[in-house]
PDB file of C-alpha atoms and ligand atoms in Angstrom:
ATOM      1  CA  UNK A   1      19.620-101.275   4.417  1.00 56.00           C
ATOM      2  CA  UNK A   2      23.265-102.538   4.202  1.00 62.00           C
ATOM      3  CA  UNK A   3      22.639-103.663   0.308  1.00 75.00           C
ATOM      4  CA  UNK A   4      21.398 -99.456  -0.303  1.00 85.00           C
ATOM      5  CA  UNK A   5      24.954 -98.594   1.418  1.00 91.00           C
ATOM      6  CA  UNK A   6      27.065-100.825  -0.691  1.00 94.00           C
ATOM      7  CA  UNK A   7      25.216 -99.589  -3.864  1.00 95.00           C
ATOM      8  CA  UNK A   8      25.764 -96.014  -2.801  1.00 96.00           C
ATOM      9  CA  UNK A   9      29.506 -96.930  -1.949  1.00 96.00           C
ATOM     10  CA  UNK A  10      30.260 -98.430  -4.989  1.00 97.00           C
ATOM     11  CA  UNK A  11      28.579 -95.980  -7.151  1.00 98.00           C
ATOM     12  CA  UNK A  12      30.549 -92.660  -5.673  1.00 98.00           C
ATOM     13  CA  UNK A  13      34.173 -95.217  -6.025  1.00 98.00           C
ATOM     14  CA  UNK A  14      33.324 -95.482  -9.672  1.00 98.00           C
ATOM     15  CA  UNK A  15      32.444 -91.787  -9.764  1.00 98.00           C
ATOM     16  CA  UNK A  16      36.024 -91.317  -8.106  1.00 98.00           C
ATOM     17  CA  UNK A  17      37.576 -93.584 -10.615  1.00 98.00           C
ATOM     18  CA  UNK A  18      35.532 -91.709 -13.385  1.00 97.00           C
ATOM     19  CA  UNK A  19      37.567 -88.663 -12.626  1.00 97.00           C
ATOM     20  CA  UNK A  20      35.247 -86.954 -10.138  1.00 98.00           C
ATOM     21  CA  UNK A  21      37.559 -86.288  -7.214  1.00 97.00           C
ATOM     22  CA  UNK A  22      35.603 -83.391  -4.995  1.00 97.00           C
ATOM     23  CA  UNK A  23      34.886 -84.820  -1.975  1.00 98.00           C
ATOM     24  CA  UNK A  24      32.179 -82.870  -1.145  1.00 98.00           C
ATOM     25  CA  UNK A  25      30.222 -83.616  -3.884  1.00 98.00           C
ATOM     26  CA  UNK A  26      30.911 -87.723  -3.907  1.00 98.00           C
ATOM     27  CA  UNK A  27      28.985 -87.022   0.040  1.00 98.00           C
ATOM     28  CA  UNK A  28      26.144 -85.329  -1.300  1.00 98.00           C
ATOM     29  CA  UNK A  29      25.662 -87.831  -3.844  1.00 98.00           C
ATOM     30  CA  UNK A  30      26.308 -90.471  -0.969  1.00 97.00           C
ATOM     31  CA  UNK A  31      24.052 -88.448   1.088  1.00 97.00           C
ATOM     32  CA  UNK A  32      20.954 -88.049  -1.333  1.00 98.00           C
ATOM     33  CA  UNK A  33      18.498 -90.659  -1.115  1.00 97.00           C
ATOM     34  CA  UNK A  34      18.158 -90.834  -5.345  1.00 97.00           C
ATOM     35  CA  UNK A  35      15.255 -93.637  -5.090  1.00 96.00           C
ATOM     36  CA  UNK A  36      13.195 -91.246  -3.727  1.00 97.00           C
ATOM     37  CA  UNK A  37      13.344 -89.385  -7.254  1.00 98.00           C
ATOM     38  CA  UNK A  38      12.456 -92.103  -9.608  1.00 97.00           C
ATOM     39  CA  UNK A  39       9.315 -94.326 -10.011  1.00 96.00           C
ATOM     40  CA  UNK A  40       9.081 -97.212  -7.241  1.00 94.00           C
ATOM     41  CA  UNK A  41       9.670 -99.849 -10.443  1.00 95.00           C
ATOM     42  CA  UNK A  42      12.860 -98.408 -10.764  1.00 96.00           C
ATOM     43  CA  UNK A  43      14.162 -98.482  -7.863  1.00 94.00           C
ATOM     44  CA  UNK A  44      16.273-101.411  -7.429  1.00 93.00           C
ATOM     45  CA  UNK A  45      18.481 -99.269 -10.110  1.00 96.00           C
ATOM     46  CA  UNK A  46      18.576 -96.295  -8.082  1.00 96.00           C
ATOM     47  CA  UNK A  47      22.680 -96.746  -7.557  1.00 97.00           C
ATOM     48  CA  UNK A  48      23.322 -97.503 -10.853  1.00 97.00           C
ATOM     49  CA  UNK A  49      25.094 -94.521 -12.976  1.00 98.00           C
ATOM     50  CA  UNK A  50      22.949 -94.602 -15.420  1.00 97.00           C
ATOM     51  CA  UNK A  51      19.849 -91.760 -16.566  1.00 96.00           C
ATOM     52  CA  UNK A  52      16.414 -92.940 -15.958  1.00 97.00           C
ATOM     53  CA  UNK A  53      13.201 -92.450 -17.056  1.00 96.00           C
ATOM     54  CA  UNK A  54      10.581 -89.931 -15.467  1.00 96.00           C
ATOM     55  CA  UNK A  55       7.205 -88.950 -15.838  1.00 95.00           C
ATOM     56  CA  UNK A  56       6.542 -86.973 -18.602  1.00 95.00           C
ATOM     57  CA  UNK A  57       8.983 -88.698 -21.300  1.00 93.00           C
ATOM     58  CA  UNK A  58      11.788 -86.915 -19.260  1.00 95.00           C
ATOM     59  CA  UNK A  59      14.809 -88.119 -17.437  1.00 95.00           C
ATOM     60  CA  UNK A  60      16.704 -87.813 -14.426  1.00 96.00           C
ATOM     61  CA  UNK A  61      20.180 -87.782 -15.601  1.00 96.00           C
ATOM     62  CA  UNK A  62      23.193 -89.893 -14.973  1.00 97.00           C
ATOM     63  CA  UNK A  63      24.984 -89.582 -11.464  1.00 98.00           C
ATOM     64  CA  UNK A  64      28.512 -89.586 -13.560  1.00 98.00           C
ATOM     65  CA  UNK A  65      26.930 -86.197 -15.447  1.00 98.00           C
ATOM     66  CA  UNK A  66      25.568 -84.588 -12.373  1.00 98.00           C
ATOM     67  CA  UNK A  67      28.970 -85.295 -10.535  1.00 98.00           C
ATOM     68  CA  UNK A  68      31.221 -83.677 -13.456  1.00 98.00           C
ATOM     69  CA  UNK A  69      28.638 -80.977 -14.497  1.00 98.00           C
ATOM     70  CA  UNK A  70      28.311 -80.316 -10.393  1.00 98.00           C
ATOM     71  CA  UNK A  71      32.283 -80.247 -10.868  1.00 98.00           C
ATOM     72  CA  UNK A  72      32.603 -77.497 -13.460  1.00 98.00           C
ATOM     73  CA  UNK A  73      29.778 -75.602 -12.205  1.00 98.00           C
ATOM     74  CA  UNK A  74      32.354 -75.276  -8.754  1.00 97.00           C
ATOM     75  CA  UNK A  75      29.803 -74.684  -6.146  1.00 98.00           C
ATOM     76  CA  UNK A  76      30.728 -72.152  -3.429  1.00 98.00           C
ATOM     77  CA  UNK A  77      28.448 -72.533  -0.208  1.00 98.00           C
ATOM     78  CA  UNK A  78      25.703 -69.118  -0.413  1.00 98.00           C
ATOM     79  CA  UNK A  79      26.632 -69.285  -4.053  1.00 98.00           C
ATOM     80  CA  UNK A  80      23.163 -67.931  -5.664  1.00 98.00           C
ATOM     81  CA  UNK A  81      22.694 -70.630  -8.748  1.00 99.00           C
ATOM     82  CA  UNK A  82      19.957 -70.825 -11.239  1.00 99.00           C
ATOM     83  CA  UNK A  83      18.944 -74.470 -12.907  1.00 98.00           C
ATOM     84  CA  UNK A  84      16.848 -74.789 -15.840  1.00 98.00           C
ATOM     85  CA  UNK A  85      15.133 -77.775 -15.840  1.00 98.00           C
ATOM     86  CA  UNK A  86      14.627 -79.363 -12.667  1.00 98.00           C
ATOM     87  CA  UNK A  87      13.327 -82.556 -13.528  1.00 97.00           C
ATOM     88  CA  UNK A  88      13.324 -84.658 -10.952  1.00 97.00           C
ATOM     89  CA  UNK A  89      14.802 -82.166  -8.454  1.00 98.00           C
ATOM     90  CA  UNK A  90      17.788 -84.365  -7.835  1.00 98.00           C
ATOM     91  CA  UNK A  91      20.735 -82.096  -9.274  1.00 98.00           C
ATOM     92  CA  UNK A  92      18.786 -79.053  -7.287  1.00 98.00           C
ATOM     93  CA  UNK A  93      18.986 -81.333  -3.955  1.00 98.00           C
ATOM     94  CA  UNK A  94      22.887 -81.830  -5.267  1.00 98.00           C
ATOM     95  CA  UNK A  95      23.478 -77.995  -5.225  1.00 98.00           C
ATOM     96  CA  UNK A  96      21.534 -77.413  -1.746  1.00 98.00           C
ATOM     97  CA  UNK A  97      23.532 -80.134  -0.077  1.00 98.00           C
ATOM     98  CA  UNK A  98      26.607 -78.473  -1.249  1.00 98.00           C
ATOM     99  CA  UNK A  99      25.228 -75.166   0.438  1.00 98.00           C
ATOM    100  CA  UNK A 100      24.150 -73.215  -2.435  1.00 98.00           C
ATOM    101  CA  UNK A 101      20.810 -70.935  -2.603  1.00 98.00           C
ATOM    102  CA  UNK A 102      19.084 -72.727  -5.252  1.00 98.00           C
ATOM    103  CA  UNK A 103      16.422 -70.947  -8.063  1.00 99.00           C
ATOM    104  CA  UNK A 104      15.151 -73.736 -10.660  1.00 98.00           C
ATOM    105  CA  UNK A 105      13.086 -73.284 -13.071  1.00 98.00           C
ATOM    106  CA  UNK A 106      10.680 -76.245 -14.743  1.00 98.00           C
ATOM    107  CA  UNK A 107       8.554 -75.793 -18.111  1.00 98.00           C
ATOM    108  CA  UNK A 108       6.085 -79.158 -17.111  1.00 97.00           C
ATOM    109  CA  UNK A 109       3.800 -78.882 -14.517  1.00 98.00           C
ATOM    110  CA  UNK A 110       3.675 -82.314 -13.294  1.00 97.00           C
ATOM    111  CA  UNK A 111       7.413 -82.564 -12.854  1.00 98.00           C
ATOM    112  CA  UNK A 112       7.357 -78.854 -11.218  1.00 98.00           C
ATOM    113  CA  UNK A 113       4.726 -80.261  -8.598  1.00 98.00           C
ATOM    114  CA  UNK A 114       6.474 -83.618  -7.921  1.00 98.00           C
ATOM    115  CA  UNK A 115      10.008 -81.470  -7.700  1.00 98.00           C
ATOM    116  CA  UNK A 116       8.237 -79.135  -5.293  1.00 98.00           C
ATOM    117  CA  UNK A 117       6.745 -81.799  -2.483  1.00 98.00           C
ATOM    118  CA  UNK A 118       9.631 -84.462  -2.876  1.00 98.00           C
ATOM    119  CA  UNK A 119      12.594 -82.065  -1.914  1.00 98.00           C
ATOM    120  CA  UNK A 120       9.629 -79.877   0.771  1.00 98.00           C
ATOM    121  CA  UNK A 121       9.618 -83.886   2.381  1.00 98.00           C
ATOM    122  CA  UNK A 122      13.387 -83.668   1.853  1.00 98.00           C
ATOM    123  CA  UNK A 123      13.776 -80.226   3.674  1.00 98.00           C
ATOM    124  CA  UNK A 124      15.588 -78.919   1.072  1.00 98.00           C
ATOM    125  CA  UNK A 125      14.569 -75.202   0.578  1.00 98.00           C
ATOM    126  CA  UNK A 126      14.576 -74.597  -2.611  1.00 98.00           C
ATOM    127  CA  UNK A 127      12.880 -71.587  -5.041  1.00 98.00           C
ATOM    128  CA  UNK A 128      11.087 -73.383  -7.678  1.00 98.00           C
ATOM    129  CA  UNK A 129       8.968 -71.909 -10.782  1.00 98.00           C
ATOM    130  CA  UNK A 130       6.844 -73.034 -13.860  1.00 98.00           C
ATOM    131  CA  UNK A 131       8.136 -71.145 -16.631  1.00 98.00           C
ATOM    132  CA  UNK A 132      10.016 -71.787 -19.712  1.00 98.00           C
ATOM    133  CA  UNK A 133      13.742 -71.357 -18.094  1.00 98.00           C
ATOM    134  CA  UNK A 134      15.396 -70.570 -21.256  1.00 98.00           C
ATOM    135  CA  UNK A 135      13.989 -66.973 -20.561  1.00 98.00           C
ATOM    136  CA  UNK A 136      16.075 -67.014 -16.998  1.00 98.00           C
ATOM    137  CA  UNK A 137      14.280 -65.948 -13.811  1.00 98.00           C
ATOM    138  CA  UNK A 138      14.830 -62.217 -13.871  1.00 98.00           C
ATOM    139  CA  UNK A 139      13.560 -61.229 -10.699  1.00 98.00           C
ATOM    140  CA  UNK A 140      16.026 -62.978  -9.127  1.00 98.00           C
ATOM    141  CA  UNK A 141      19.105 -62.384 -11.386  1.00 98.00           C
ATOM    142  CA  UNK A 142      21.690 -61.631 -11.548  1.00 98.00           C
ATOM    143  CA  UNK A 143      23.200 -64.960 -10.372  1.00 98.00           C
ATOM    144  CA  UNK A 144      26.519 -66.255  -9.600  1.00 98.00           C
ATOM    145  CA  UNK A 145      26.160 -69.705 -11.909  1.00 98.00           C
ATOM    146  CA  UNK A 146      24.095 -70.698 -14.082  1.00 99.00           C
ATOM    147  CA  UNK A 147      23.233 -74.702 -14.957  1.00 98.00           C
ATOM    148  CA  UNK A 148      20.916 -75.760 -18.043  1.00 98.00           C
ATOM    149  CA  UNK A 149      20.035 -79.486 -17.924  1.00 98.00           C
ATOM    150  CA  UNK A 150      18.522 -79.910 -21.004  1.00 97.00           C
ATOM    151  CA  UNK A 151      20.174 -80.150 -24.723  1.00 98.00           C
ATOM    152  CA  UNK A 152      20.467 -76.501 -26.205  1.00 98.00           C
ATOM    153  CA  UNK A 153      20.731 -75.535 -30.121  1.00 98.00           C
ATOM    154  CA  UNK A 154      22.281 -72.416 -28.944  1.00 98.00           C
ATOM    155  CA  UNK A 155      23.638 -70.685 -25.736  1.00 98.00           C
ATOM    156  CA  UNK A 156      20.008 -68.711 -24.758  1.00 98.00           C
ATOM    157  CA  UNK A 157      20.476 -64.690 -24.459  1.00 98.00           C
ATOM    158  CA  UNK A 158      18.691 -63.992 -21.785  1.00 98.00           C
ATOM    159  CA  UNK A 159      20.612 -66.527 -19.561  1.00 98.00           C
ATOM    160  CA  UNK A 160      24.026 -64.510 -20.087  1.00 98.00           C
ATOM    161  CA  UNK A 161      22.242 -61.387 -19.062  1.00 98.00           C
ATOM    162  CA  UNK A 162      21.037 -62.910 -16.130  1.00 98.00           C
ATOM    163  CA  UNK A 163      24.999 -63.545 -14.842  1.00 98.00           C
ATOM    164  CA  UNK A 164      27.011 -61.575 -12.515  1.00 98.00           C
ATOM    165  CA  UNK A 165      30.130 -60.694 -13.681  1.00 98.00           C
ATOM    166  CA  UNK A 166      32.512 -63.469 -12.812  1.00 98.00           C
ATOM    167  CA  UNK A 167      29.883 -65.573 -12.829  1.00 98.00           C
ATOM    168  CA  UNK A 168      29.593 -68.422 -14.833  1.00 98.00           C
ATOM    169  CA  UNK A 169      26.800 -70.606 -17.384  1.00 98.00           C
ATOM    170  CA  UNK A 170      27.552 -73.830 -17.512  1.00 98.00           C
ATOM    171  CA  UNK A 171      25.066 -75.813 -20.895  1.00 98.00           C
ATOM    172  CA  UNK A 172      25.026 -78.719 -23.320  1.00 98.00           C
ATOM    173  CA  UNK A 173      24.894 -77.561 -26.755  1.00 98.00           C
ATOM    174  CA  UNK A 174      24.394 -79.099 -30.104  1.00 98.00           C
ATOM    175  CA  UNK A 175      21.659 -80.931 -31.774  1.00 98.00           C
ATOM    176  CA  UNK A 176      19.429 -83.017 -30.372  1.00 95.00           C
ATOM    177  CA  UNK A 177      21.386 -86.605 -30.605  1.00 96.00           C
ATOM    178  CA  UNK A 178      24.479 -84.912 -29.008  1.00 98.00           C
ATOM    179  CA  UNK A 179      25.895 -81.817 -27.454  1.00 98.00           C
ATOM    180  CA  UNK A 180      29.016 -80.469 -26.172  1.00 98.00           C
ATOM    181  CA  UNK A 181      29.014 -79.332 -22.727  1.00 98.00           C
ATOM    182  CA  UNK A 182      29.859 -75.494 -22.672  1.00 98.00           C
ATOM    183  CA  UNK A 183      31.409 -73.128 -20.132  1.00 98.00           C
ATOM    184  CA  UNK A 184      30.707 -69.063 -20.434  1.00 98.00           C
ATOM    185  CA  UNK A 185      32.493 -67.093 -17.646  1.00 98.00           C
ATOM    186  CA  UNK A 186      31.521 -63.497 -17.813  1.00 98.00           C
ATOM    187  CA  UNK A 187      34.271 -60.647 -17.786  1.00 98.00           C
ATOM    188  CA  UNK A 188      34.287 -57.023 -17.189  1.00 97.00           C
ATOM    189  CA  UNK A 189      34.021 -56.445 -21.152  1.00 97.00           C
ATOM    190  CA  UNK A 190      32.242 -59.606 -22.771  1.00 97.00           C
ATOM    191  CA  UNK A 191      32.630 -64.031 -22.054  1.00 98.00           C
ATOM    192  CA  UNK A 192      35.168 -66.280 -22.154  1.00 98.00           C
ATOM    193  CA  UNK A 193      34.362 -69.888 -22.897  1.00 98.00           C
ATOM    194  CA  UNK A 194      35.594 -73.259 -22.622  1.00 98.00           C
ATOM    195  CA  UNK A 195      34.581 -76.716 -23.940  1.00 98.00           C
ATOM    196  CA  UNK A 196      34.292 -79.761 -22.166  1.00 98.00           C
ATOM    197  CA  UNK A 197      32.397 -83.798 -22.621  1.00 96.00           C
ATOM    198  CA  UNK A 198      29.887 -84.733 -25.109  1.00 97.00           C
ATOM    199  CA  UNK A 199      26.849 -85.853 -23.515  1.00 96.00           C
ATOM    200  CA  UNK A 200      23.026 -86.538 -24.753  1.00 96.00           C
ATOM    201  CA  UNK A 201      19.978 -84.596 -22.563  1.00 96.00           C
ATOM    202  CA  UNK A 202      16.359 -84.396 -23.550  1.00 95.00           C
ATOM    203  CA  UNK A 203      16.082 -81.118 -25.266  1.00 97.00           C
ATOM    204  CA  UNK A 204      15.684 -77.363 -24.022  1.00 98.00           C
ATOM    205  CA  UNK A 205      12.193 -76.526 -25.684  1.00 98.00           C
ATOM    206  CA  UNK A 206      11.216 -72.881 -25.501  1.00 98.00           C
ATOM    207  CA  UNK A 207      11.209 -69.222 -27.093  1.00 98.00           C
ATOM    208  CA  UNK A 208      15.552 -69.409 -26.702  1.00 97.00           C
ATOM    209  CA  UNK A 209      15.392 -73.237 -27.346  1.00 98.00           C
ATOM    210  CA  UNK A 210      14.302 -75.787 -29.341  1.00 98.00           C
ATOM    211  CA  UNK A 211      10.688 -75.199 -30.519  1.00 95.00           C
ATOM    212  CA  UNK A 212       9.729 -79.276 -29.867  1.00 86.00           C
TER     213      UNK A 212
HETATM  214  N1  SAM B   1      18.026 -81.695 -13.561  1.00 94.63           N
HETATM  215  C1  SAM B   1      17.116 -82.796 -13.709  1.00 94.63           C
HETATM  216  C2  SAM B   1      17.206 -83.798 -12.606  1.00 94.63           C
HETATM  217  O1  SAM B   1      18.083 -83.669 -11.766  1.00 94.63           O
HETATM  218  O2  SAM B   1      16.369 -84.698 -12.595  1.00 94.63           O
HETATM  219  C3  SAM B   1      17.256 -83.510 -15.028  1.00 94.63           C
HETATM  220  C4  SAM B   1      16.637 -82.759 -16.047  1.00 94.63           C
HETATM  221  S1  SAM B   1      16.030 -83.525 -17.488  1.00 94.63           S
HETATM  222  C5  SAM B   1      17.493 -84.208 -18.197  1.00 94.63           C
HETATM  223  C6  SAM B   1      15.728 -81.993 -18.341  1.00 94.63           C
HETATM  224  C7  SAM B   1      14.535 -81.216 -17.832  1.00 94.63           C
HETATM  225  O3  SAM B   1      14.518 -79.950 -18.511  1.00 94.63           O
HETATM  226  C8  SAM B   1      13.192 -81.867 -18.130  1.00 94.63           C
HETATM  227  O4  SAM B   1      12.466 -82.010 -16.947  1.00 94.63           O
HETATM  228  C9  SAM B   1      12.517 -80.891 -19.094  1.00 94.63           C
HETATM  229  O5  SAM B   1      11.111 -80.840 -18.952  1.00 94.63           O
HETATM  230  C10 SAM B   1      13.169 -79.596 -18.693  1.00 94.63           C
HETATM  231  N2  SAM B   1      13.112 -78.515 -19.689  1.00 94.63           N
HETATM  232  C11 SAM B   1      13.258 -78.590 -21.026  1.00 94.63           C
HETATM  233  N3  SAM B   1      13.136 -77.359 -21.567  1.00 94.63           N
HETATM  234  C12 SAM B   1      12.924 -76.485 -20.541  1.00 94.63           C
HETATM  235  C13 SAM B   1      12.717 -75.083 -20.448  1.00 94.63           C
HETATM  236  N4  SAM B   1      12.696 -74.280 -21.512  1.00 94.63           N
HETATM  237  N5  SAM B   1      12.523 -74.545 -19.227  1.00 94.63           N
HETATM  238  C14 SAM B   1      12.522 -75.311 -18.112  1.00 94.63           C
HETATM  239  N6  SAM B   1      12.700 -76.659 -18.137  1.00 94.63           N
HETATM  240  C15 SAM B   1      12.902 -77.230 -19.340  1.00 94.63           C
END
């Protein structure tokens, strides 16, 4: 027990030395048990900031890029936010501890179904779907932020339709060794954006993704 709180401590002090300086999102981090969203193998590296394997050749990603994306994003509590690509559900559980109202969408089943009883045993209420996310989740919309966690080509249409005014789309785009991570605020009239990191995800495969 005391070796889990030193890991988590030291982990959210190198987050704070990595530039991530919003408190409230170094507590959830703190705050979210993370080895209860990897494999029990993995767990003695639950702390570490690195991305780890899932089922399904996917990953969960780095602490350090949930922090800064988290960071960008700028989560409002009630804020309504879509994901795409929940993976292991941790960056959703990240959102809901910071108060948000959380829609995330997953295109595998057996991550969906994993996502949907871990953060249930969690009581985190969450709205989760099986879909292909680069196609949004129009019911729902439109949404004040948007966050794709998977490697884009190109910024997917329907996901800017599905944004309130003001709101804003936060995705990695590029190819798939390497992509910049992109901001899209929309105006009255059309979108600003604004560039940030390069990081590496798994890629967005759908109809406004990657087709593998
Ligand atoms: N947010 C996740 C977490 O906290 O564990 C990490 C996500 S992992 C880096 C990217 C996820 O995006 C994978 O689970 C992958 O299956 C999913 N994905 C890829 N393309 C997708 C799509 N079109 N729609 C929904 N999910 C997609």
């Amino acid at each position: 027990m005391f070796l889990l709180e030193e890991e988590k401590k030291k982990l959210v002090e190198g987050l704070w030395n990595k530039g991530i300086k919003d408190e409230n999102i170094l507590k959830a981090i703190y705050d979210i048990p993370r080895e209860k969203f990897i494999s029990d193998a993995l767990r003695k590296f639950a702390y570490d900031d690195n991305a780890l394997p899932i089922e399904c050749a996917q990953t969960i990603s780095q602490p350090f890029t949930v922090a800064y994306m988290t960071q960008v994003l700028g989560v409002n509590p009630g804020d309504k936010i879509l994901e795409i690509g929940t993976g292991s559900g941790y960056q959703a559980a990240v959102l809901l501890k910071l108060g948000a109202e959380v829609y995330s969408v997953e295109r595998i089943n057996k991550l969906y179904l994993n996502a949907k009883e871990l953060l249930a045993s969690l009581n985190f209420n969450v709205h989760l779907k099986l879909d292909d996310g680069t196609l949004g989740w129009e019911e729902h919309a439109p949404f004040d932020k948007i966050i794709v966690t998977a490697g884009a080509p190109e910024v997917p249409n329907q996901l800017l339709t599905q944004l309130k005014t003001a709101g804003k789309l936060i995705i990695p785009v590029g190819n798939q060794e390497s992509q910049q991570l992109l901001e899209i605020t929309r105006t009255e009239t059309g979108f600003n954006k604004k560039y940030y990191d390069y990081f590496k995800f798994v890629p967005l495969i759908g109809a406004e993704g990657w087709k593998h």
